[in-house]
Short mmCIF file of C-alpha atoms in Angstrom, two decimals:
data_model
loop_
_atom_site.label_atom_id
_atom_site.label_comp_id
_atom_site.label_asym_id
_atom_site.label_seq_id
_atom_site.Cartn_x
_atom_site.Cartn_y
_atom_site.Cartn_z
CA UNK A 11 93.22 121.47 41.19
CA UNK A 12 95.81 122.76 38.52
CA UNK A 13 98.68 123.01 41.11
CA UNK A 14 98.14 118.81 42.06
CA UNK A 15 98.62 118.37 37.96
CA UNK A 16 101.37 120.39 37.80
CA UNK A 17 102.85 118.72 41.39
CA UNK A 18 102.31 115.36 39.68
CA UNK A 19 103.57 116.29 36.16
CA UNK A 20 106.66 117.29 38.17
CA UNK A 21 106.92 114.61 40.50
CA UNK A 22 106.71 111.95 37.44
CA UNK A 23 109.37 114.23 35.54
CA UNK A 24 111.73 113.97 37.98
CA UNK A 25 111.02 110.25 38.77
CA UNK A 26 112.02 109.66 35.25
CA UNK A 27 114.84 111.27 35.44
CA UNK A 28 116.03 109.54 38.74
CA UNK A 29 115.05 106.17 36.68
CA UNK A 30 117.05 107.22 33.61
CA UNK A 31 120.18 108.26 36.17
CA UNK A 32 120.04 105.21 37.93
CA UNK A 33 120.25 102.84 35.12
CA UNK A 34 122.87 105.12 33.45
CA UNK A 35 125.09 104.32 36.65
CA UNK A 36 123.92 100.67 36.72
CA UNK A 37 125.23 100.16 33.15
CA UNK A 38 128.57 102.07 34.16
CA UNK A 39 128.91 99.70 37.03
CA UNK A 40 128.83 96.75 34.75
CA UNK A 41 130.81 97.95 32.28
CA UNK A 42 133.18 99.09 35.16
CA UNK A 43 133.03 95.29 36.10
CA UNK A 44 133.68 94.11 32.53
CA UNK A 45 136.60 96.31 31.81
CA UNK A 46 138.58 94.95 35.44
CA UNK A 47 137.81 91.44 34.28
CA UNK A 48 139.68 92.45 31.35
CA UNK A 49 142.52 94.24 32.83
CA UNK A 50 145.70 91.98 33.35
CA UNK A 51 147.48 92.09 36.64
CA UNK A 52 150.63 94.47 36.56
CA UNK A 53 153.78 91.35 35.46
CA UNK A 54 151.80 88.32 34.78
CA UNK A 55 149.56 86.72 32.75
CA UNK A 56 146.35 87.13 35.28
CA UNK A 57 142.99 88.83 34.97
CA UNK A 58 142.10 91.51 37.73
CA UNK A 59 139.23 89.65 38.15
CA UNK A 60 137.18 87.00 37.57
CA UNK A 61 134.85 86.67 34.21
CA UNK A 62 131.71 84.76 36.28
CA UNK A 63 130.88 87.38 38.46
CA UNK A 64 130.46 89.43 35.60
CA UNK A 65 128.26 86.98 33.57
CA UNK A 66 125.96 86.84 36.54
CA UNK A 67 125.98 90.40 37.01
CA UNK A 68 124.90 91.14 33.16
CA UNK A 69 122.34 88.39 33.84
CA UNK A 70 121.07 89.99 37.04
CA UNK A 71 121.00 93.45 35.14
CA UNK A 72 118.51 91.22 32.16
CA UNK A 73 121.10 92.05 29.49
CA UNK A 74 122.14 88.37 29.40
CA UNK A 75 120.01 85.59 29.59
CA UNK A 76 120.26 82.82 32.26
CA UNK A 77 121.12 80.31 29.88
CA UNK A 78 124.29 81.06 26.79
CA UNK A 79 122.83 81.30 23.87
CA UNK A 80 125.07 78.52 22.77
CA UNK A 81 128.14 76.40 24.50
CA UNK A 82 131.12 75.04 21.91
CA UNK A 83 133.93 73.17 23.29
CA UNK A 84 134.69 75.69 26.51
CA UNK A 85 133.14 78.93 25.61
CA UNK A 86 129.95 80.30 26.27
CA UNK A 87 128.06 82.84 23.57
CA UNK A 88 125.69 85.47 24.89
CA UNK A 89 124.04 87.45 22.56
CA UNK A 90 122.67 90.90 24.69
CA UNK A 91 119.24 91.39 25.19
CA UNK A 92 119.35 94.66 25.97
CA UNK A 93 121.68 97.76 24.96
CA UNK A 94 124.85 97.71 27.13
CA UNK A 95 128.27 99.75 25.35
CA UNK A 96 132.03 99.09 25.88
CA UNK A 97 134.01 102.02 25.67
CA UNK A 98 131.66 104.28 23.64
CA UNK A 99 130.63 101.46 21.30
CA UNK A 100 127.61 99.17 21.47
CA UNK A 101 128.53 95.40 22.96
CA UNK A 102 126.61 92.65 20.98
CA UNK A 103 128.07 89.21 22.05
CA UNK A 104 129.97 88.20 25.44
CA UNK A 105 132.00 85.04 25.60
CA UNK A 106 133.05 83.42 28.48
CA UNK A 107 135.56 80.71 28.41
CA UNK A 108 135.93 78.42 31.25
CA UNK A 109 136.46 74.68 31.96
CA UNK A 110 133.40 73.05 33.40
CA UNK A 111 134.20 69.73 32.30
CA UNK A 112 137.07 68.12 30.26
CA UNK A 113 136.16 67.93 26.76
CA UNK A 114 139.67 68.06 25.52
CA UNK A 115 143.27 70.38 25.53
CA UNK A 116 143.55 73.99 25.12
CA UNK A 117 140.77 75.59 27.50
CA UNK A 118 142.03 79.55 27.62
CA UNK A 119 140.07 80.82 29.99
CA UNK A 120 138.71 84.43 30.14
CA UNK A 121 136.53 86.78 28.17
CA UNK A 122 135.91 87.86 24.74
CA UNK A 123 133.28 90.36 23.44
CA UNK A 124 132.10 91.67 20.04
CA UNK A 125 131.41 94.63 19.41
CA UNK A 126 129.47 96.86 16.81
CA UNK A 127 131.58 100.07 16.35
CA UNK A 128 130.70 103.31 16.02
CA UNK A 129 133.68 106.01 14.85
CA UNK A 130 137.34 105.36 15.84
CA UNK A 131 138.11 102.40 17.83
CA UNK A 132 141.93 103.54 18.98
CA UNK A 133 140.74 103.50 23.12
CA UNK A 134 139.73 99.90 22.47
CA UNK A 135 143.44 98.78 20.43
CA UNK A 136 145.34 100.97 23.18
CA UNK A 137 142.99 99.24 25.92
CA UNK A 138 143.72 95.38 24.06
CA UNK A 139 147.77 96.80 23.81
CA UNK A 140 148.45 97.26 27.56
CA UNK A 141 145.88 94.44 28.84
CA UNK A 142 147.19 91.69 26.79
CA UNK A 143 144.36 91.39 24.87
CA UNK A 144 143.67 90.67 20.99
CA UNK A 145 141.65 93.19 19.20
CA UNK A 146 140.74 92.17 15.83
CA UNK A 147 138.51 95.27 13.48
CA UNK A 148 135.99 94.37 10.91
CA UNK A 149 135.39 90.86 11.96
CA UNK A 150 132.84 88.38 10.35
CA UNK A 151 130.38 87.98 13.03
CA UNK A 152 127.57 86.63 11.32
CA UNK A 153 129.60 83.68 9.89
CA UNK A 154 131.11 83.43 13.51
CA UNK A 155 127.53 83.23 14.87
CA UNK A 156 126.45 80.93 11.90
CA UNK A 157 129.35 78.38 12.54
CA UNK A 158 128.43 78.03 16.20
CA UNK A 159 124.42 77.57 15.04
CA UNK A 160 123.33 80.92 16.44
CA UNK A 161 120.71 82.72 15.67
CA UNK A 162 120.71 86.46 15.61
CA UNK A 163 119.58 89.72 13.93
CA UNK A 164 122.35 92.07 14.43
CA UNK A 165 122.01 94.79 11.90
CA UNK A 166 124.58 94.92 8.84
CA UNK A 167 127.30 97.19 10.70
CA UNK A 168 131.33 97.23 11.02
CA UNK A 169 132.05 95.23 13.84
CA UNK A 170 135.08 94.05 16.02
CA UNK A 171 136.43 91.83 18.56
CA UNK A 172 138.21 91.78 22.00
CA UNK A 173 139.46 88.67 23.48
CA UNK A 174 141.39 88.79 26.84
CA UNK A 175 141.77 85.27 27.79
CA UNK A 176 144.83 83.21 28.53
CA UNK A 177 146.14 82.82 25.53
CA UNK A 178 145.99 86.38 24.54
CA UNK A 179 148.06 87.35 27.56
CA UNK A 180 150.95 84.23 26.48
CA UNK A 181 151.45 85.83 22.76
#
């Protein structure tokens, strides 16, 4: 009987460890997809991957809702529903800019994100520099979300934004 209980406990621990390890691998894959969509193709202003499949992958993982929290002009704003990270920081908002229907000038396709920073942001700054992105430390995410009418429950913390859109590559 004790042997059976011990076997059940060990099996449960192994399953929990495997599940935890597979969720870490899935998050790592999602982050890799996001990084790929933010990277610029060498000697061009084009990104290495399209943004839509990245958004869909985060939606399928339950990290983003199926519908954006808000759409303004050409930008869909998504608040994360589950924790995810980006280069060692907490990812809190994903922005996808694209033209579905014409609403006026100046669409700048690509992705943007807001991070709750924890410590040094040099790696993100370096990434931005190498990939024709715009990095803004100490961003007032609360004001931005309020401007677009997005309700949130984000903690008071230090935030930064990273924009990797067509317009960023043209600077």
